[in-house]
CSV table of C-alpha atoms in Angstrom, one decimal:
chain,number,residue,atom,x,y,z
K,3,UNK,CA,48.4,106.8,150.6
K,4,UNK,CA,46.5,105.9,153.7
K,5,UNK,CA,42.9,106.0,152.8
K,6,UNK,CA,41.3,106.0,149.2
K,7,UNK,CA,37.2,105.8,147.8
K,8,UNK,CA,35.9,102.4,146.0
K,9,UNK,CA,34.0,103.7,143.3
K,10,UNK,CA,31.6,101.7,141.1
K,11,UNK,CA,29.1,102.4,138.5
K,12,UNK,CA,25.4,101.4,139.4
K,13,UNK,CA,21.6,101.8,138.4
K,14,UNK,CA,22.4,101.3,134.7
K,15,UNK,CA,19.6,100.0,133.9
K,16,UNK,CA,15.9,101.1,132.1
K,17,UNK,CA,12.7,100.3,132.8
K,18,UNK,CA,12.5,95.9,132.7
K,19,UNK,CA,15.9,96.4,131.4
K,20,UNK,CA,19.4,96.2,134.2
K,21,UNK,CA,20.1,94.4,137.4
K,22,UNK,CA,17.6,94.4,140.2
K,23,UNK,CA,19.6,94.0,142.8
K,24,UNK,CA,23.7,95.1,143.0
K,25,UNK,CA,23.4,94.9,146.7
K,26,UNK,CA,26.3,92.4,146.8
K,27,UNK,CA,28.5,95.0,144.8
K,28,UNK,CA,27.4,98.4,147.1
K,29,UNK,CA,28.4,96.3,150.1
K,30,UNK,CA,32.0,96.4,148.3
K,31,UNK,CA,32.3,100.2,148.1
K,32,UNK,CA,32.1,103.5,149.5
K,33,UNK,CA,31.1,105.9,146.4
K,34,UNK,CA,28.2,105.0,144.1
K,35,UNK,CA,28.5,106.9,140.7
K,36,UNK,CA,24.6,106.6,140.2
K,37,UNK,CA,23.4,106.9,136.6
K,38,UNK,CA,21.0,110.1,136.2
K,39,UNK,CA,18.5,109.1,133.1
K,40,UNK,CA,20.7,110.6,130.4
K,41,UNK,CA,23.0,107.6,129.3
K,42,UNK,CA,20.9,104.8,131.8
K,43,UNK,CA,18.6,105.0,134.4
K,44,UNK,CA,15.3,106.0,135.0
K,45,UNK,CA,13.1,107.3,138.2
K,46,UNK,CA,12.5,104.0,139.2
K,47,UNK,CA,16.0,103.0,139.4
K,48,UNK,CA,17.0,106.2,140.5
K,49,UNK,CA,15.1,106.0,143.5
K,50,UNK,CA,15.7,102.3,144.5
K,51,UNK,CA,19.6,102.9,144.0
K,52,UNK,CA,19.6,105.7,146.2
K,53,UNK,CA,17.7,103.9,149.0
K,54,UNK,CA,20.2,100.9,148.5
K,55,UNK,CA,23.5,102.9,149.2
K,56,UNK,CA,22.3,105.2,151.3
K,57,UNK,CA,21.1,102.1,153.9
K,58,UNK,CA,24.9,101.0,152.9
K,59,UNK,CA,26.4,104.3,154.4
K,60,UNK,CA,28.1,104.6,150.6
K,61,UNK,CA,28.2,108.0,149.0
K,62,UNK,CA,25.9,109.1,146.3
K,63,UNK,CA,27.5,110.3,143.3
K,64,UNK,CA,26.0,111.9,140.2
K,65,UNK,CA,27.3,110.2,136.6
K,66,UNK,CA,26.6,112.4,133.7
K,67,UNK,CA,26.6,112.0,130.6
K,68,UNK,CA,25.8,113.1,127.3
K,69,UNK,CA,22.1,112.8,126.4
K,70,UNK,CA,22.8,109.3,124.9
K,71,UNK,CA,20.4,106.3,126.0
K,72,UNK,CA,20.6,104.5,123.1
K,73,UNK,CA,24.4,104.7,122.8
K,74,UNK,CA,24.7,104.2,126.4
K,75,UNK,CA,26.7,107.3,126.4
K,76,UNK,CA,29.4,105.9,125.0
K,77,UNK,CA,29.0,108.1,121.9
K,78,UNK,CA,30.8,111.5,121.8
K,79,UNK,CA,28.2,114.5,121.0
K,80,UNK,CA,29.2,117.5,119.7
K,81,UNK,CA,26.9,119.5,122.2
K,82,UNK,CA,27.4,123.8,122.7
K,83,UNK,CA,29.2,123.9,125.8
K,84,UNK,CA,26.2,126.1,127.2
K,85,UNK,CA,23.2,123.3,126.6
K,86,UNK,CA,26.1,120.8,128.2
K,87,UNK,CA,26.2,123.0,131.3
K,88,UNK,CA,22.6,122.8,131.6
K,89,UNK,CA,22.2,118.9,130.8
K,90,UNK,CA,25.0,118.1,133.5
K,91,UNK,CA,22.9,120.3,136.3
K,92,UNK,CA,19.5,119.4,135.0
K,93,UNK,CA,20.8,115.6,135.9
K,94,UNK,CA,21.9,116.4,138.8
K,95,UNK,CA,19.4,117.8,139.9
K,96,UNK,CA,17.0,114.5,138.7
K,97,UNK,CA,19.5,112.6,141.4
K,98,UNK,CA,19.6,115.1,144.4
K,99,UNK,CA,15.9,114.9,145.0
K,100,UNK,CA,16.1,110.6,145.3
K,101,UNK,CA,19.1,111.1,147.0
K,102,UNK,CA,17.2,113.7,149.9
K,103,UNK,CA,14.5,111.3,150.0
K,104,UNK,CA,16.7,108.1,150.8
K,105,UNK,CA,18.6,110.9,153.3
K,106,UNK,CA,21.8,111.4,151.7
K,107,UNK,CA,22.6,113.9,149.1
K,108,UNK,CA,25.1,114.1,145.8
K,109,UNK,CA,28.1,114.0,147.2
K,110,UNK,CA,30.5,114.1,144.4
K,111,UNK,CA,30.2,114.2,140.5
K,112,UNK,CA,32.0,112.2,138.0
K,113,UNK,CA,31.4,111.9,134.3
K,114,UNK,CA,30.6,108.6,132.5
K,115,UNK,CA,31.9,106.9,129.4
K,116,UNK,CA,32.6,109.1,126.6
K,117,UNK,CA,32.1,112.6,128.6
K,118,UNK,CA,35.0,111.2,130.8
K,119,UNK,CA,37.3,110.3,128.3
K,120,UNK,CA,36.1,113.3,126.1
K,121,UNK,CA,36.8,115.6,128.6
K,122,UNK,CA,40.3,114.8,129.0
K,123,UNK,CA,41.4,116.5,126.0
K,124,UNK,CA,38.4,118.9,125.1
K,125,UNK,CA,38.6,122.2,126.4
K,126,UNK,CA,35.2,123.2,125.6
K,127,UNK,CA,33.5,120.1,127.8
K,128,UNK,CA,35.8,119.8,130.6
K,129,UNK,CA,34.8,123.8,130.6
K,130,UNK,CA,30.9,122.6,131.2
K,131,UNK,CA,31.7,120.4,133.6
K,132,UNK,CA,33.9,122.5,136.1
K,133,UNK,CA,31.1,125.1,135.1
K,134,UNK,CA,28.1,122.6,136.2
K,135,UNK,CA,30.3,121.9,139.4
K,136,UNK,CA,30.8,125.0,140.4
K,137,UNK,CA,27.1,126.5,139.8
K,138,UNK,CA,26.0,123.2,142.0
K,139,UNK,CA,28.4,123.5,144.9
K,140,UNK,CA,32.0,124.5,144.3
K,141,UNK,CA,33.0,122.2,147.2
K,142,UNK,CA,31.9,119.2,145.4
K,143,UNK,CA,34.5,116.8,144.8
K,144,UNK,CA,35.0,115.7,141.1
K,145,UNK,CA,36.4,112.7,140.4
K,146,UNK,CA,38.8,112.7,137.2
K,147,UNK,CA,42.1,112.0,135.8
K,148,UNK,CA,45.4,114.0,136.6
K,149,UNK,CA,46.8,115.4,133.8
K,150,UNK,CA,44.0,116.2,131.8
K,151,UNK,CA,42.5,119.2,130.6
K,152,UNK,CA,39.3,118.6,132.9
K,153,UNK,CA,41.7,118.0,135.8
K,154,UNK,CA,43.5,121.4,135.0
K,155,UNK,CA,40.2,123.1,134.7
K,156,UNK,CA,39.0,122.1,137.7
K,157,UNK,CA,42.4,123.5,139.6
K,158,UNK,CA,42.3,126.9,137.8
K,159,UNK,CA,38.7,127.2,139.1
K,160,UNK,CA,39.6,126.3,142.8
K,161,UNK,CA,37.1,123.4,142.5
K,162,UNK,CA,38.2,120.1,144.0
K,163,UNK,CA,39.3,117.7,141.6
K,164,UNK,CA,40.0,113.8,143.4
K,165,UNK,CA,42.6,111.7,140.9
K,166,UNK,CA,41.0,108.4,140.0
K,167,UNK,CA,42.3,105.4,138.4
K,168,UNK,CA,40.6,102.3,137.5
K,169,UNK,CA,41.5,98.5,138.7
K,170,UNK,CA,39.5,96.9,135.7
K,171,UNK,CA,40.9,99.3,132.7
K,172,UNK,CA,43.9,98.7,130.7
K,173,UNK,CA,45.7,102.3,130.2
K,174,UNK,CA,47.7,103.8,127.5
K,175,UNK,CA,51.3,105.2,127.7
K,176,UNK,CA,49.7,108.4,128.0
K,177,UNK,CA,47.9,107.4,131.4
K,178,UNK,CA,44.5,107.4,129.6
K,179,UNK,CA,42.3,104.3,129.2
K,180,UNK,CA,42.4,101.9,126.7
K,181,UNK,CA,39.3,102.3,124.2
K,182,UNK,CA,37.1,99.0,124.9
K,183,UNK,CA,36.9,98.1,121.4
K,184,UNK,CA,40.8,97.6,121.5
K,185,UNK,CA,43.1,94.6,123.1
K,186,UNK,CA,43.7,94.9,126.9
K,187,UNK,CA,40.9,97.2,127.5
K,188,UNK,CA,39.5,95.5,130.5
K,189,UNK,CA,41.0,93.2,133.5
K,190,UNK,CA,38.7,90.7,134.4
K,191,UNK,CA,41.1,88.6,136.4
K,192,UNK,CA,40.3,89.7,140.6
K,193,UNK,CA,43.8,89.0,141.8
K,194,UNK,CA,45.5,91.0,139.1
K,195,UNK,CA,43.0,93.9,139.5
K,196,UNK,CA,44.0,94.1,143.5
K,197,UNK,CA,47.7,94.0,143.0
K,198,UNK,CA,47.3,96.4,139.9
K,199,UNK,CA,44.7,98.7,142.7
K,200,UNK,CA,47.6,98.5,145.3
K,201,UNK,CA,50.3,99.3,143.0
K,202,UNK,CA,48.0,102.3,141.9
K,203,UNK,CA,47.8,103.3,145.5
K,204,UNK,CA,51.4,102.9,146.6
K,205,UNK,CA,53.5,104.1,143.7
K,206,UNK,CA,50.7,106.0,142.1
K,207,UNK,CA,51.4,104.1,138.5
K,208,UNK,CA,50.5,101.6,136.6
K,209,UNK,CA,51.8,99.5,133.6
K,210,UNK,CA,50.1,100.1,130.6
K,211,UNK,CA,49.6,97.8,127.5
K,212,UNK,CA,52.5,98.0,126.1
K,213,UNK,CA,54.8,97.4,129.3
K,214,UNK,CA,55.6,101.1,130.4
K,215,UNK,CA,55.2,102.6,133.9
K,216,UNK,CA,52.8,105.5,133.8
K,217,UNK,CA,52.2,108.3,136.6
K,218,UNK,CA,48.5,108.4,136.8
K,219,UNK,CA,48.7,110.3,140.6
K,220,UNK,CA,48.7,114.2,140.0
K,221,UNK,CA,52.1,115.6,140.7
K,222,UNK,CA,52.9,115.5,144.2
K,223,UNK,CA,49.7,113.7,144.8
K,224,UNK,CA,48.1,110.2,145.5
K,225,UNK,CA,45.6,108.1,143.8
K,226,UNK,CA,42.1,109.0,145.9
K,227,UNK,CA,39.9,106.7,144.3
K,228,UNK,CA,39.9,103.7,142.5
K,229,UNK,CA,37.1,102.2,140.0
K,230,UNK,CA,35.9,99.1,139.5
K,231,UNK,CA,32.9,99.1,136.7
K,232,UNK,CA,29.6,97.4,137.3
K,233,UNK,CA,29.7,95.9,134.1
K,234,UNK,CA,33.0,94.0,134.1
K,235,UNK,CA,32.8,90.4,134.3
K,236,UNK,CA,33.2,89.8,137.8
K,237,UNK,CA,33.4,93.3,139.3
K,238,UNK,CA,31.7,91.5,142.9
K,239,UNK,CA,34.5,89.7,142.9
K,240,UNK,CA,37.3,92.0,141.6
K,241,UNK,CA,35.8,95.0,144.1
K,242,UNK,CA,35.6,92.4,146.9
K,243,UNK,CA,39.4,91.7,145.9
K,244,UNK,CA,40.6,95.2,145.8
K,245,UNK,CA,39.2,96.2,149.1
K,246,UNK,CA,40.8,93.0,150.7
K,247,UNK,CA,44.1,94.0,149.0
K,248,UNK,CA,43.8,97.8,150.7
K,249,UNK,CA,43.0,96.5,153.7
K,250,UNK,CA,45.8,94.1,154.4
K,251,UNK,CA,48.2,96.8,153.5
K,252,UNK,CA,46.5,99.2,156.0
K,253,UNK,CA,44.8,101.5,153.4
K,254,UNK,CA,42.1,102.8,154.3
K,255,UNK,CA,38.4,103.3,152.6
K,256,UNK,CA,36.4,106.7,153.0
K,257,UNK,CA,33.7,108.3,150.5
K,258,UNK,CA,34.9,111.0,148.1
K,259,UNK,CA,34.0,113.7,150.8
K,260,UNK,CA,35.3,112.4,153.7
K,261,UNK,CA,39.1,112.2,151.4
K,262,UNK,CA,38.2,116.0,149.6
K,263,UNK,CA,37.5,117.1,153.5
K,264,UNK,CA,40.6,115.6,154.6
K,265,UNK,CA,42.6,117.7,152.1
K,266,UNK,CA,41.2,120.8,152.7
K,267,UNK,CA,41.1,120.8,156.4
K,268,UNK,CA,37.5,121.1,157.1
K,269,UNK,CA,34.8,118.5,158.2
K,270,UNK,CA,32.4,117.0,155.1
């Protein structure tokens, strides 16, 4: 692996509610995964996070989610695959007209909390969001775990799925992350997080919670981007930590399109 994405999550916030400022964490990255109203964010924050990466040079990403503000979206809904379709392009669609106006556009798409981790083994959602992907732009890179039944949709489709992994999550022996209500969900600790991020980019495993080495690169792949969330006690410091890590060991960092261009041969 010579080059990778720093991904984070940001404008989670609503109305007085949520950071102000995560200027100090954009400068850290080169992929913003940008709330879109359904599990945080609102126009307001929409707008002002847009403005703040795009100034930053960091790609604008959309993070769906199932229509769960008060949950956060970390509740699974049961929603017909048809009305999720339509919720994953409706807020998508909220976020590509901030993202024009602050002269950038969504760039990639990645699903949030328990969509993501929903997805993985349901057919029916990781259906909607290939579907959504492709109705939007079939070139857009989507951001998800290898192995999974969203990753597998996404490759039978021809779309352009990116293998992510995560610095600040504890995973499973499956590859999958740790549920946050459980022991060893998060990684808090900045050094650890960078020599668990370079492992992840080198070898393309990790070791999970209960001591295993686990693949999480697609077969005959690499890890493309890694994740550090906004809301993990110190993520300024852990993502600062990471991107040190890379760079000593001559990896690269490029958005999500620049790495999905590079793959396929053509300019983003």
């Amino acid at each position: 692996m010579t080059a990778l994405a720093i991904n984070t999550d940001v404008g989670e916030g609503f109305g007085v509610w949520g950071p102000a400022d995560e200027g100090d964490l954009l400068d850290q990255v080169t992929a913003a995964n940008v709330a879109c109203g359904f599990h945080a964010g609102d126009p307001d924050i929409l707008r002002r996070t847009c403005e703040a990466s795009a100034a930053r040079g960091v790609a604008i990403g959309a993070q769906v989610s199932y229509r769960d503000l008060a949950g956060f979206g970390r509740r699974f809904i049961d929603v017909p695959k048809k009305t999720l379709v339509n919720e994953i392009l409706y807020q998508m669609g909220a976020l590509e007209t901030f993202a024009r106006l602050a002269g950038s556009r969504v760039s990639y798409l990645k699903a949030h909390g328990a969509l993501y981790n929903a997805a993985a083994h349901h057919a029916g959602h990781a259906e909607a969001i290939v579907e959504a992907v492709t109705l939007y732009d079939r070139e857009l890179p989507l951001l998800c775990q290898p192995r999974t039944v969203l990753w597998e949709c996404a490759v039978a489709a021809g779309c352009r799925p990116l293998a992510e992994a995560f610095a600040d999550r504890g995973y499973t022996d499956e590859g999958l992350l740790v549920p946050r209500s459980e022991p060893g969900a998060l990684v808090t600790d900045a050094a650890e997080a960078a020599s668990r991020a370079l492992g992840m980019a080198r070898t393309g495993t990790v070791t999970s919670v209960s001591g295993r080495s686990v693949r999480i690169a697609p077969d005959g792949g690499d890890v493309a981007a890694l994740c550090v969330h906004s809301d993990t006690p110190g993520a300024v410091a852990i993502t600062a930590a990471v991107r040190t890590g890379l760079a000593a060991a001559g990896i690269a960092v490029r958005t999500p399109g620049e790495l999905a261009a590079a793959r396929s041969g053509v300019r983003p």
